[in-house]
């Protein structure tokens, strides 16, 4: 599961979503519902396991010691856990989790986590997305520019070096400046002259701070991926749902320089000799077996107020659902008829589809599971608690009413603000025009060398930009996007370009989009290159693409300040609310929200009852894959080789009761970013890879639902069966430590 987004894969949310979430969701923080957590609820910090969870875990079936789980002086289980990122641990969150499974640096993660990497190596002639990819020797493994693997070296609570130095009267921006200043020195020291990456992160809404030290490897190669008909079986129809039959895994390998240190790609690099790798259980799982999951969950909002839920469900999500739905429709039309387009847009499409469905599910389940009412009852308890003491009333009396006020301020301007900022990341012409900002200012200043430098840099990015773009998708996304914009934002809040479209194009958005594509230097590689050979301010200023981009920027700018102020106030309000809840009842807020830091969740293998009279078994099988087979539906095609293995029952040592178990459920508490995380049994052996959450609990990032919430995992024996019997990559099987 990756983040708000992709539940399980944080990656899903890149691009557009970055802008969106930065403005909307990251400003939320949430509330839990249970006075004493059921053991399955909680994403726990590894350094607190000993104090908070260990006894409980032992009772449930864990046979490892605390030191075998987390130890900074000796190798421990945490040394097998990897955060995957595009550019390293300090650059932002991890998009997924992976785990080391051999003494030669082999990694398992999800198929949807490796999807962009597989796409980047695919062409219509070598379509690894469709056909799968297997390196039969190390020499055939493929290097990747945008995959880094980080190991946590250690973590430390630094709250006492931060919080006492922040005065209560600081504005939010001054507060974050002060935090940067306070943490800069400790980060520098912990980095040991650049050997490590270091980040300091806020917990409990900013009431505590922890420091994290990472070792990051940048040469991570693609080793194997099943065809999408296995790795993405069931497609977007089955996504976010159980029963599931997806072989959602991909294999990578970490390489180091000859001394074992991190190094960028070099063909002479050697496979990592890891401190620790996970043994793999061949025994399978049964109901109630202990299961723990380690990884990097991205974002939860368990302490969000009822006002935050109202804002999300009634203001934010409807806009995303509309805009994303339209983008998917436009992409699909072209992807279905053009193989190259189908490959080039695969990752973007999957990411948007994942998020789109997630928001539809969240909207539905937040209402169905009555999460708003649960929050209101906590808020009522909080109000009567502080009401009993004048001192507490002074401290907390305004927290909820301020939050309510600021959310309603955001509600007033969110839609026009969102459309204006979304345009920049969703429309290629607008986004590309925006990247010419430094050239524009050099032209305005008549700075000759500045103009030359900017133009040269832009020539390179121009090539990259157009390489990945299908003009037909670009053009239609523009006309449809403008239409949506005009339908959903009040006339007096529309950017000025809409007046021009009305006057000169009679509100015909197709005609306007055609005009942009026929004339704009930002819509064609040829025109852009020609312009960059002879940059001119006059040409730029009257370019339709430029006029449009500028008008969006101005429109967004109008709301920027008030949006920023309301968001800061919400951040502060949430921090105070969480502090208050902890003071009211320390048991109520035991674990911090997910924030892309290493967490452990424990629970067990478990079935569920999704509705009255309906029971969902905790595992699925290859027979179920065959039941779902539909050769006429691309999402449910079963590859011929897999059918043959099924027909002849050629299952090797991976079968159970004459069938192959494909996926199973646990009640672990995870979210987006946990995608690819190891599911580990009581002996510390790998039993599966977490890859999704279930539909009935799509509200789970805001409120954990013990009766309904499940993690969907691919059984490790299905992974091994595909590697061994389907792909014939016995070279990989030999590297693993299998426990019979
Ligand atoms: N829901 C999964 C997650 O967020 C991603 C599944 C990808 N599969 C798909 N059909 N889009 O991590």
XYZ file of C-alpha atoms and ligand atoms in Angstrom:
752
model
C 0.000 0.000 0.000
C 1.575 3.301 -0.852
C -0.124 6.443 0.709
C -3.072 8.452 0.909
C -2.594 7.409 -2.090
C -2.019 4.313 -3.150
C -2.731 2.748 -0.125
C 0.023 0.700 -0.375
C 2.327 2.485 -2.645
C 3.243 5.966 -1.848
C 4.451 6.291 -5.342
C 1.021 6.463 -6.659
C 0.610 9.883 -5.543
C 3.389 11.622 -7.227
C 3.034 14.406 -9.777
C -0.342 15.963 -9.475
C -0.887 14.632 -6.139
C 2.101 16.259 -4.659
C 0.641 19.657 -5.244
C -2.736 18.601 -4.050
C -1.766 16.862 -0.912
C 0.663 19.478 0.062
C -2.208 21.884 0.109
C -4.946 19.741 1.465
C -4.267 16.508 3.146
C -0.973 17.064 4.817
C -2.561 19.734 6.856
C -4.806 17.248 8.557
C -4.140 15.277 11.642
C -6.568 12.865 13.224
C -8.241 10.985 16.189
C -8.465 7.446 17.346
C -11.510 5.779 18.513
C -10.641 3.184 21.096
C -9.920 3.764 24.712
C -7.574 0.827 24.743
C -6.171 -0.194 21.417
C -6.898 -3.637 20.145
C -3.454 -5.109 19.488
C -3.946 -5.044 15.718
C -4.371 -1.263 15.709
C -1.229 0.841 15.595
C 1.872 1.480 13.534
C 4.498 1.307 16.235
C 7.959 2.831 16.458
C 10.615 0.113 16.649
C 12.452 1.744 19.542
C 9.335 1.629 21.667
C 8.449 -2.033 21.056
C 10.185 -3.229 24.167
C 8.251 -0.794 26.344
C 4.864 -0.895 24.655
C 4.287 -4.060 22.694
C 6.713 -6.845 23.391
C 4.811 -8.718 26.098
C 1.665 -8.618 24.027
C 3.484 -9.841 20.924
C 4.998 -12.748 22.790
C 1.561 -13.759 24.014
C 0.281 -13.702 20.457
C 3.011 -16.025 19.187
C 6.247 -14.123 18.613
C 9.356 -16.198 19.400
C 12.080 -13.608 18.750
C 13.709 -11.466 21.439
C 13.495 -7.668 21.454
C 17.129 -7.548 20.350
C 16.442 -9.817 17.423
C 13.869 -7.293 16.222
C 15.707 -4.008 16.723
C 19.293 -3.566 17.813
C 21.750 -0.914 16.731
C 24.900 -2.757 17.762
C 24.162 -6.179 16.308
C 22.357 -7.244 13.201
C 18.631 -7.577 13.716
C 15.453 -7.948 11.729
C 15.246 -4.212 11.058
C 18.431 -4.523 8.965
C 16.472 -6.457 6.333
C 13.919 -3.659 5.877
C 14.425 -1.202 3.025
C 12.733 2.083 2.148
C 12.484 2.626 -1.606
C 12.697 6.165 -2.950
C 13.434 8.004 -6.153
C 16.259 10.099 -4.763
C 17.192 8.957 -1.264
C 15.765 9.029 2.243
C 16.216 12.724 2.933
C 14.570 13.904 -0.275
C 11.052 13.027 0.878
C 9.034 9.987 1.668
C 9.603 6.428 0.584
C 7.218 5.313 -2.154
C 7.342 1.667 -1.071
C 9.011 -0.860 1.205
C 11.258 -3.783 0.219
C 13.118 -6.488 2.157
C 16.448 -8.250 1.770
C 15.963 -11.968 1.114
C 19.437 -13.253 0.264
C 23.075 -12.883 1.242
C 23.629 -11.271 -2.157
C 21.431 -8.220 -1.719
C 18.293 -9.602 -3.377
C 15.138 -7.560 -2.621
C 11.460 -8.439 -2.799
C 8.869 -5.706 -3.211
C 5.519 -5.336 -5.010
C 4.899 -5.409 -8.741
C 3.145 -2.033 -8.472
C 6.234 -0.638 -6.696
C 8.560 -1.733 -9.493
C 6.038 -0.759 -12.160
C 7.693 2.517 -13.191
C 11.104 0.844 -13.334
C 9.759 -1.959 -15.516
C 7.994 0.637 -17.685
C 11.222 2.593 -18.132
C 12.881 -0.477 -19.693
C 9.886 -1.299 -21.902
C 9.295 -0.524 -25.582
C 6.739 -1.929 -28.027
C 9.485 -4.399 -29.114
C 10.495 -5.396 -25.562
C 7.325 -4.965 -23.570
C 8.323 -6.178 -20.110
C 5.111 -4.796 -18.596
C 3.108 -7.245 -20.690
C 5.575 -10.117 -20.915
C 7.498 -9.888 -17.656
C 11.269 -9.694 -17.284
C 13.729 -12.197 -15.816
C 17.497 -11.864 -15.533
C 18.918 -15.394 -15.680
C 22.382 -14.131 -14.727
C 23.531 -11.128 -12.714
C 24.917 -9.643 -15.937
C 21.377 -9.320 -17.303
C 20.048 -7.270 -14.390
C 18.956 -3.758 -15.417
C 20.079 -0.561 -13.704
C 17.564 2.123 -12.723
C 18.060 5.846 -12.457
C 15.255 6.433 -10.016
C 15.385 3.663 -7.463
C 17.299 4.092 -4.198
C 17.311 1.639 -1.289
C 17.720 2.997 2.252
C 18.441 1.105 5.476
C 17.696 2.616 8.854
C 20.905 2.678 10.888
C 19.318 4.076 14.040
C 16.642 6.386 15.365
C 16.557 8.671 18.363
C 13.981 10.716 20.254
C 15.178 14.342 20.027
C 12.025 15.963 21.407
C 13.887 17.478 24.356
C 16.282 19.272 22.033
C 13.427 20.798 20.064
C 10.151 21.377 21.897
C 11.482 23.345 24.934
C 13.054 25.851 22.527
C 9.815 26.675 20.720
C 7.786 29.467 22.250
C 4.003 29.146 22.238
C 3.591 32.487 20.535
C 5.610 31.599 17.426
C 3.727 31.751 14.138
C 3.731 28.442 12.245
C 6.276 29.603 9.647
C 8.621 30.973 12.321
C 8.132 27.755 14.246
C 9.224 25.631 11.316
C 12.211 27.933 10.672
C 13.215 27.547 14.299
C 12.892 23.760 14.067
C 15.102 23.739 10.972
C 17.679 25.783 12.822
C 17.539 23.559 15.907
C 17.854 20.338 13.942
C 20.460 21.441 11.390
C 23.386 20.829 13.748
C 22.213 17.443 14.965
C 21.617 16.353 11.384
C 25.068 17.444 10.350
C 26.706 15.628 13.228
C 24.743 12.420 12.659
C 25.594 12.391 8.944
C 29.282 11.742 9.791
C 30.538 13.842 6.893
C 27.974 12.715 4.387
C 28.250 9.006 5.056
C 24.613 8.884 6.178
C 21.383 10.598 5.233
C 19.617 12.113 8.220
C 16.080 13.358 8.686
C 14.186 14.713 11.670
C 10.448 14.216 11.653
C 7.466 15.479 13.608
C 5.323 12.987 15.537
C 1.944 13.305 17.266
C 1.134 16.337 15.126
C 4.397 18.094 16.094
C 4.393 17.363 19.825
C 7.471 15.119 19.533
C 10.496 14.910 17.217
C 12.651 11.931 16.223
C 15.887 11.737 14.264
C 16.567 9.014 11.672
C 19.925 7.963 10.247
C 19.957 6.096 6.931
C 22.473 4.388 4.712
C 21.295 4.757 1.110
C 22.347 2.642 -1.870
C 21.861 4.075 -5.349
C 22.675 1.142 -7.604
C 19.506 -0.934 -7.426
C 18.903 -3.238 -10.381
C 15.797 -4.895 -11.739
C 16.115 -8.668 -11.460
C 12.679 -10.011 -12.251
C 9.041 -9.064 -12.686
C 6.078 -11.245 -13.636
C 3.872 -10.208 -16.562
C 1.113 -7.767 -15.601
C -1.374 -10.587 -16.171
C 0.082 -12.056 -12.941
C 1.539 -9.025 -11.128
C -1.544 -6.878 -11.745
C -4.111 -9.665 -12.242
C -7.582 -8.264 -11.633
C -6.387 -4.761 -12.578
C -8.289 -1.751 -11.369
C -11.484 -3.778 -11.042
C -10.041 -5.876 -8.204
C -7.787 -3.108 -6.843
C -8.540 -2.175 -3.202
C -10.675 -5.277 -2.868
C -10.867 -8.784 -1.537
C -11.081 -11.607 -2.672
C -7.866 -11.001 -4.563
C -5.655 -13.171 -6.787
C -2.748 -10.881 -7.665
C 0.906 -11.985 -7.788
C 1.976 -8.480 -6.782
C 5.775 -8.855 -6.536
C 8.974 -7.705 -8.254
C 12.612 -8.547 -7.542
C 15.514 -6.077 -7.337
C 19.136 -6.332 -6.188
C 21.332 -3.799 -4.384
C 24.891 -3.258 -5.630
C 27.831 -1.611 -3.832
C 31.345 -0.564 -4.737
C 34.121 -3.131 -4.309
C 34.492 -2.237 -0.615
C 30.780 -2.691 0.131
C 29.956 1.017 0.279
C 27.059 2.751 -1.502
C 27.976 3.933 -4.992
C 26.127 5.109 -8.059
C 25.768 2.655 -10.936
C 28.987 1.137 -12.218
C 29.205 -2.127 -14.089
C 31.993 -3.247 -11.757
C 29.846 -2.807 -8.658
C 29.214 -5.974 -6.660
C 26.073 -7.383 -4.972
C 25.468 -6.075 -1.435
C 26.547 -8.301 1.431
C 23.719 -7.442 3.814
C 23.902 -7.373 7.612
C 20.775 -9.494 7.730
C 18.358 -11.185 5.345
C 14.977 -12.747 6.004
C 14.561 -16.516 5.916
C 11.471 -17.637 4.016
C 8.857 -20.009 5.413
C 7.579 -22.762 3.131
C 4.940 -23.752 5.670
C 2.156 -21.322 4.773
C -0.311 -19.713 7.160
C -3.440 -20.638 9.031
C -6.115 -18.581 10.676
C -4.992 -16.816 13.886
C -1.259 -17.277 13.173
C 0.840 -14.406 14.487
C 1.851 -11.930 11.748
C 3.882 -8.748 11.898
C 4.600 -6.245 9.153
C 7.594 -3.892 9.022
C 7.840 -0.966 6.635
C 7.397 2.675 5.786
C 3.708 3.695 5.976
C 3.286 7.163 4.429
C 0.384 9.066 5.957
C -2.532 8.431 8.267
C -4.827 10.968 9.886
C -6.118 9.032 12.865
C -6.498 12.165 14.981
C -8.421 14.138 12.378
C -11.443 16.032 13.695
C -15.017 15.805 12.409
C -14.395 19.153 10.678
C -11.474 17.684 8.783
C -13.621 14.775 7.642
C -16.351 17.111 6.459
C -13.782 19.138 4.504
C -12.297 16.025 2.914
C -15.546 14.299 1.989
C -17.539 17.320 0.869
C -14.920 19.640 -0.590
C -11.627 17.997 -1.459
C -12.464 14.491 -2.622
C -15.286 15.413 -5.040
C -12.908 17.654 -7.001
C -10.198 15.025 -7.193
C -12.641 12.331 -8.197
C -14.000 14.461 -11.043
C -10.650 15.630 -12.378
C -8.931 12.259 -12.110
C -11.898 10.442 -13.612
C -11.747 12.685 -16.662
C -7.997 12.297 -17.051
C -8.308 8.517 -16.946
C -11.016 8.549 -19.591
C -8.881 10.666 -21.932
C -5.754 8.535 -21.435
C -7.548 5.225 -21.822
C -9.007 6.149 -25.175
C -5.516 6.561 -26.636
C -3.826 3.767 -24.661
C -6.298 1.259 -26.060
C -5.311 1.981 -29.657
C -1.573 2.718 -29.479
C 0.937 0.318 -27.967
C 3.665 2.908 -27.385
C 1.225 5.264 -25.691
C -0.024 2.337 -23.641
C 3.503 1.749 -22.315
C 4.471 5.413 -21.897
C 1.366 6.216 -19.852
C 1.176 2.940 -17.899
C 2.635 4.271 -14.645
C 0.763 7.553 -14.689
C -2.487 5.790 -15.476
C -2.055 3.167 -12.753
C -1.187 5.827 -10.178
C -4.150 8.047 -10.961
C -6.548 5.097 -11.202
C -5.364 3.845 -7.821
C -5.887 7.204 -6.136
C -9.171 7.852 -7.899
C -10.667 4.579 -6.702
C -9.224 5.153 -3.245
C -11.021 8.497 -2.909
C -14.292 7.041 -4.122
C -13.957 4.284 -1.516
C -12.927 6.660 1.242
C -15.877 8.928 0.570
C -18.255 5.992 0.737
C -16.778 4.276 3.770
C -16.215 7.401 5.883
C -19.977 7.828 5.672
C -20.923 4.147 5.933
C -18.623 3.510 8.904
C -19.940 6.683 10.584
C -16.466 8.032 11.195
C -17.690 11.630 11.550
C -19.989 10.596 14.413
C -17.185 8.747 16.184
C -15.027 11.862 15.940
C -17.832 14.035 17.267
C -18.185 11.836 20.312
C -14.463 12.142 21.055
C -14.751 15.889 20.599
C -17.674 15.959 23.039
C -15.614 14.031 25.628
C -12.759 16.442 25.095
C -15.027 19.453 25.565
C -16.540 18.170 28.780
C -13.085 17.198 30.050
C -11.474 20.627 29.704
C -14.741 22.288 30.776
C -14.277 20.969 34.291
C -11.201 23.086 34.920
C -10.702 26.819 34.255
C -7.018 26.181 33.609
C -7.696 23.513 30.991
C -10.390 25.669 29.468
C -7.859 28.424 29.066
C -5.479 25.990 27.419
C -7.853 24.080 25.153
C -11.133 25.991 25.078
C -10.583 27.506 21.625
C -8.923 24.555 19.902
C -11.989 22.933 18.347
C -13.798 26.146 17.466
C -10.643 27.487 15.811
C -10.290 24.292 13.804
C -13.906 24.542 12.739
C -13.437 28.174 11.710
C -10.312 27.489 9.690
C -11.721 24.484 7.913
C -14.745 26.525 6.913
C -12.439 29.241 5.599
C -10.656 26.595 3.525
C -13.957 25.251 2.270
C -14.786 28.641 0.800
C -11.702 28.867 -1.372
C -10.488 25.300 -1.804
C -12.217 24.529 -5.085
C -11.034 27.564 -7.104
C -7.610 27.294 -5.502
C -7.419 23.608 -6.212
C -8.420 23.943 -9.866
C -5.875 26.730 -10.385
C -2.971 24.816 -8.862
C -4.068 21.458 -10.244
C -4.042 22.900 -13.750
C -0.316 23.443 -13.489
C 0.403 19.827 -12.709
C -2.309 18.177 -14.784
C -1.987 20.092 -18.059
C 1.211 19.552 -19.997
C 1.249 22.939 -21.746
C 0.691 24.845 -18.518
C 3.262 22.817 -16.657
C 5.839 23.169 -19.411
C 5.244 26.916 -19.783
C 5.780 27.199 -16.047
C 9.247 25.698 -16.402
C 10.313 28.676 -18.567
C 10.173 31.045 -15.572
C 13.904 31.628 -15.227
C 14.299 32.286 -18.955
C 11.467 34.777 -18.746
C 13.032 36.695 -15.897
C 16.433 36.704 -17.639
C 14.705 38.130 -20.729
C 12.980 40.782 -18.620
C 16.286 41.765 -17.073
C 17.998 41.614 -20.487
C 20.663 39.471 -18.818
C 22.518 38.029 -21.834
C 24.453 35.244 -20.146
C 21.425 34.377 -18.025
C 19.329 34.060 -21.189
C 21.910 31.822 -22.810
C 22.271 29.529 -19.784
C 18.533 29.216 -19.250
C 17.909 28.475 -22.930
C 20.586 25.775 -23.008
C 19.188 24.055 -19.926
C 15.686 24.228 -21.385
C 16.765 22.592 -24.624
C 17.607 19.465 -22.712
C 14.434 19.427 -20.633
C 12.385 20.143 -23.766
C 13.590 16.901 -25.325
C 12.756 14.951 -22.165
C 9.367 16.609 -21.819
C 8.150 15.721 -25.308
C 9.603 12.233 -25.309
C 6.956 11.029 -22.868
C 3.980 13.024 -24.116
C 1.252 11.949 -26.483
C -0.021 15.159 -28.164
C -3.530 13.773 -28.578
C -3.813 13.068 -24.832
C -2.299 16.435 -24.030
C -4.703 18.325 -26.244
C -7.830 16.543 -25.100
C -6.855 16.755 -21.425
C -6.594 20.507 -21.972
C -9.993 20.968 -23.609
C -11.753 18.612 -21.175
C -9.896 20.082 -18.202
C -10.918 23.622 -19.124
C -14.500 22.494 -19.546
C -14.516 20.900 -16.081
C -12.909 24.006 -14.644
C -15.624 26.251 -16.113
C -18.366 23.944 -14.840
C -17.074 23.644 -11.281
C -15.730 27.081 -10.415
C -17.915 30.191 -10.127
C -17.539 32.614 -13.014
C -16.072 35.421 -10.932
C -13.415 33.020 -9.589
C -12.219 31.814 -12.984
C -8.754 32.794 -14.282
C -8.740 35.609 -16.850
C -8.041 33.219 -19.736
C -11.689 32.116 -19.551
C -12.825 35.619 -20.577
C -10.603 35.307 -23.627
C -12.021 31.870 -24.431
C -15.514 33.312 -24.234
C -14.727 36.356 -26.366
C -12.482 34.871 -29.050
C -13.647 31.250 -29.123
C -17.271 31.531 -28.137
C -16.577 29.187 -25.181
C -15.606 26.386 -27.519
C -12.887 24.646 -25.474
C -11.919 22.346 -28.335
C -11.331 25.301 -30.625
C -9.247 26.997 -27.952
C -7.190 23.844 -27.318
C -6.641 23.519 -31.081
C -5.435 27.109 -31.228
C -3.014 26.446 -28.359
C -1.660 23.347 -30.049
C -1.379 25.043 -33.438
C 0.453 28.107 -32.203
C 2.064 27.682 -28.784
C 5.792 27.155 -28.392
C 4.912 25.089 -25.311
C 2.883 22.542 -27.254
C 5.421 21.395 -29.832
C 9.015 20.304 -29.565
C 9.901 21.908 -32.931
C 8.453 25.295 -32.003
C 10.017 25.182 -28.537
C 13.484 24.427 -29.950
C 13.134 27.130 -32.570
C 12.161 29.605 -29.862
C 15.081 28.559 -27.659
C 17.488 29.277 -30.518
C 16.201 32.859 -30.539
C 14.398 33.574 -27.242
C 12.217 36.674 -27.289
C 10.136 38.219 -24.544
C 7.615 39.522 -27.044
C 6.972 36.070 -28.501
C 6.661 34.607 -25.033
C 4.260 37.238 -23.761
C 1.771 36.797 -26.531
C 1.982 33.007 -26.689
C -1.412 31.462 -25.864
C 0.142 28.765 -23.664
C 1.999 31.397 -21.729
C -1.072 33.598 -21.347
C -3.014 30.633 -20.022
C -0.268 29.537 -17.593
C 0.091 33.070 -16.260
C -3.644 33.397 -15.705
C -3.728 30.142 -13.719
C -0.837 31.313 -11.643
C -2.544 34.629 -10.922
C -5.774 32.842 -10.013
C -3.979 30.487 -7.616
C -2.028 33.403 -6.194
C -5.231 35.171 -5.193
C -6.030 32.435 -2.692
C -2.498 31.494 -1.727
C -2.221 33.700 1.343
C -5.562 32.924 2.907
C -5.209 29.237 2.085
C -1.737 29.210 3.615
C -2.920 30.956 6.761
C -5.862 28.626 7.251
C -3.682 25.580 6.673
C -1.120 26.763 9.205
C -3.868 27.374 11.705
C -5.205 23.863 11.122
C -1.736 22.404 11.633
C -1.391 24.288 14.907
C -4.928 23.396 15.954
C -4.374 19.712 15.323
C -1.149 19.812 17.307
C -2.965 21.341 20.280
C -5.856 18.920 19.956
C -3.531 15.917 19.994
C -1.652 17.354 22.960
C -5.003 17.778 24.704
C -6.142 14.243 23.945
C -2.887 12.881 25.330
C -3.339 14.920 28.471
C -6.966 13.835 28.812
C -6.203 10.120 28.456
C -2.697 8.904 27.615
C -4.204 5.581 26.534
C -6.234 7.283 23.831
C -3.220 8.356 21.778
C -0.643 5.646 22.089
C 0.914 5.526 18.651
C 1.755 8.395 16.288
C 0.275 8.830 12.812
C 2.228 7.340 9.916
C 4.809 9.755 8.486
C 7.065 7.703 6.213
C 9.178 6.417 9.101
C 9.899 2.801 9.976
C 6.995 1.155 11.794
C 5.983 -2.264 12.969
C 2.424 -3.532 13.097
C 1.406 -6.848 14.631
C -1.709 -8.966 14.516
C -2.782 -12.237 12.997
C -4.038 -14.054 9.945
C -7.792 -13.433 9.879
C -10.983 -13.715 7.790
C -13.896 -11.238 7.987
C -17.607 -10.652 7.491
C -18.010 -7.742 5.052
C -21.807 -7.602 5.256
C -24.761 -9.327 6.801
C -24.626 -13.056 5.979
C -21.422 -12.692 3.924
C -18.195 -14.367 5.020
C -14.813 -13.808 3.372
C -12.281 -16.626 3.757
C -8.744 -15.539 4.672
C -7.003 -17.009 1.631
C -7.410 -17.378 -2.148
C -6.012 -19.965 -4.585
C -4.879 -20.548 -8.143
C -8.225 -22.266 -8.714
C -9.744 -18.876 -7.959
C -7.508 -17.288 -10.592
C -8.971 -19.732 -13.100
C -12.509 -18.924 -11.942
C -11.885 -15.252 -12.650
C -10.250 -15.902 -16.040
C -11.710 -13.887 -18.932
C -9.682 -13.938 -22.160
C -11.739 -11.009 -23.487
C -10.940 -8.697 -20.588
C -7.336 -7.483 -20.366
C -7.558 -7.338 -16.572
C -8.425 -11.032 -16.251
C -6.297 -12.758 -18.865
C -4.404 -15.773 -17.482
C -1.111 -16.417 -19.303
C -0.957 -19.727 -21.193
C 2.033 -20.990 -19.231
C 0.269 -20.456 -15.904
C -2.793 -22.290 -17.192
C -0.583 -25.176 -18.232
C 1.050 -25.369 -14.798
C -2.406 -25.339 -13.254
C -3.753 -28.013 -15.609
C -0.856 -30.394 -14.946
C -0.684 -29.450 -11.261
C 3.015 -28.807 -11.739
C 3.282 -26.960 -8.422
C 6.686 -28.116 -7.167
C 7.111 -27.816 -3.391
C 4.849 -24.759 -3.241
C 1.407 -26.393 -3.079
C -1.017 -26.831 -0.207
C -3.878 -29.350 -0.460
C -3.327 -29.764 -4.177
C -3.628 -26.057 -4.975
C -1.483 -22.934 -4.820
C -2.438 -20.352 -2.196
C -2.216 -16.960 -3.932
C -3.115 -14.293 -1.339
C -4.087 -14.138 2.335
C -5.456 -11.637 4.848
C -4.124 -10.335 8.155
C -5.530 -7.707 10.510
C -2.304 -5.678 10.531
C -2.598 -1.889 10.562
C -0.769 -0.517 7.522
C -1.167 2.120 4.815
C 0.285 3.464 1.563
C 4.083 3.206 1.654
C 3.825 -0.218 3.257
C 3.492 -1.697 -0.232
C 6.066 -4.429 -0.592
C 6.457 -4.809 3.181
C 7.387 -8.214 4.546
C 4.745 -10.159 6.449
C 6.679 -12.127 9.061
C 5.626 -15.060 11.255
C 6.427 -15.687 14.905
C 9.794 -17.239 14.002
C 10.910 -14.202 12.038
C 10.344 -15.881 8.661
C 8.842 -14.241 5.594
C 5.325 -15.524 4.826
C 4.092 -12.884 2.362
C 4.299 -9.373 0.946
C 1.699 -6.775 1.914
C 0.189 -5.073 -1.109
C -3.242 -3.636 -0.466
C -6.088 -2.763 1.860
C -9.746 -3.749 1.566
C -12.747 -1.815 0.280
C -14.943 -2.045 3.377
C -12.240 -0.275 5.427
C -11.208 2.436 2.981
C -11.873 4.890 5.789
C -9.075 3.152 7.704
C -6.441 5.875 7.352
C -8.683 8.114 9.418
C -10.203 5.548 11.738
C -9.088 1.944 12.216
C -11.980 -0.533 11.871
C -11.088 -3.668 13.878
C -13.937 -5.813 12.546
C -13.436 -4.883 8.911
C -9.913 -3.672 8.303
C -7.570 -6.189 6.685
C -4.223 -6.149 4.926
C -4.069 -8.061 1.644
C -0.862 -10.052 1.179
C 0.558 -12.189 -1.592
C 1.539 -15.603 -0.176
C 5.307 -16.031 -0.419
C 4.848 -19.523 -1.851
C 2.946 -18.046 -4.814
C 5.891 -15.677 -5.342
C 8.351 -18.599 -5.270
C 6.132 -20.722 -7.527
C 6.063 -17.974 -10.173
C 9.830 -17.378 -9.952
C 10.642 -21.072 -10.085
C 7.952 -22.842 -12.118
C 6.609 -20.025 -14.286
C 9.793 -18.058 -15.008
C 12.337 -20.836 -14.533
C 14.577 -18.454 -12.577
C 15.983 -21.215 -10.351
C 19.137 -19.106 -10.052
C 17.163 -16.851 -7.698
C 15.554 -19.654 -5.710
C 19.046 -21.001 -4.917
C 20.004 -17.732 -3.233
C 17.133 -17.820 -0.748
C 17.105 -19.265 2.754
C 14.063 -21.547 2.673
C 12.704 -22.995 5.920
C 10.784 -26.197 5.342
N -3.932 -0.379 -4.113
C -2.518 -0.641 -4.147
C -1.755 0.405 -3.374
O -2.175 1.483 -3.231
C -1.934 -0.565 -5.494
C -2.419 -1.573 -6.410
C -1.938 -1.361 -7.806
N -2.779 -2.113 -8.687
C -3.648 -1.588 -9.567
N -4.478 -2.358 -10.192
N -3.690 -0.278 -9.827
O -0.666 0.197 -2.956
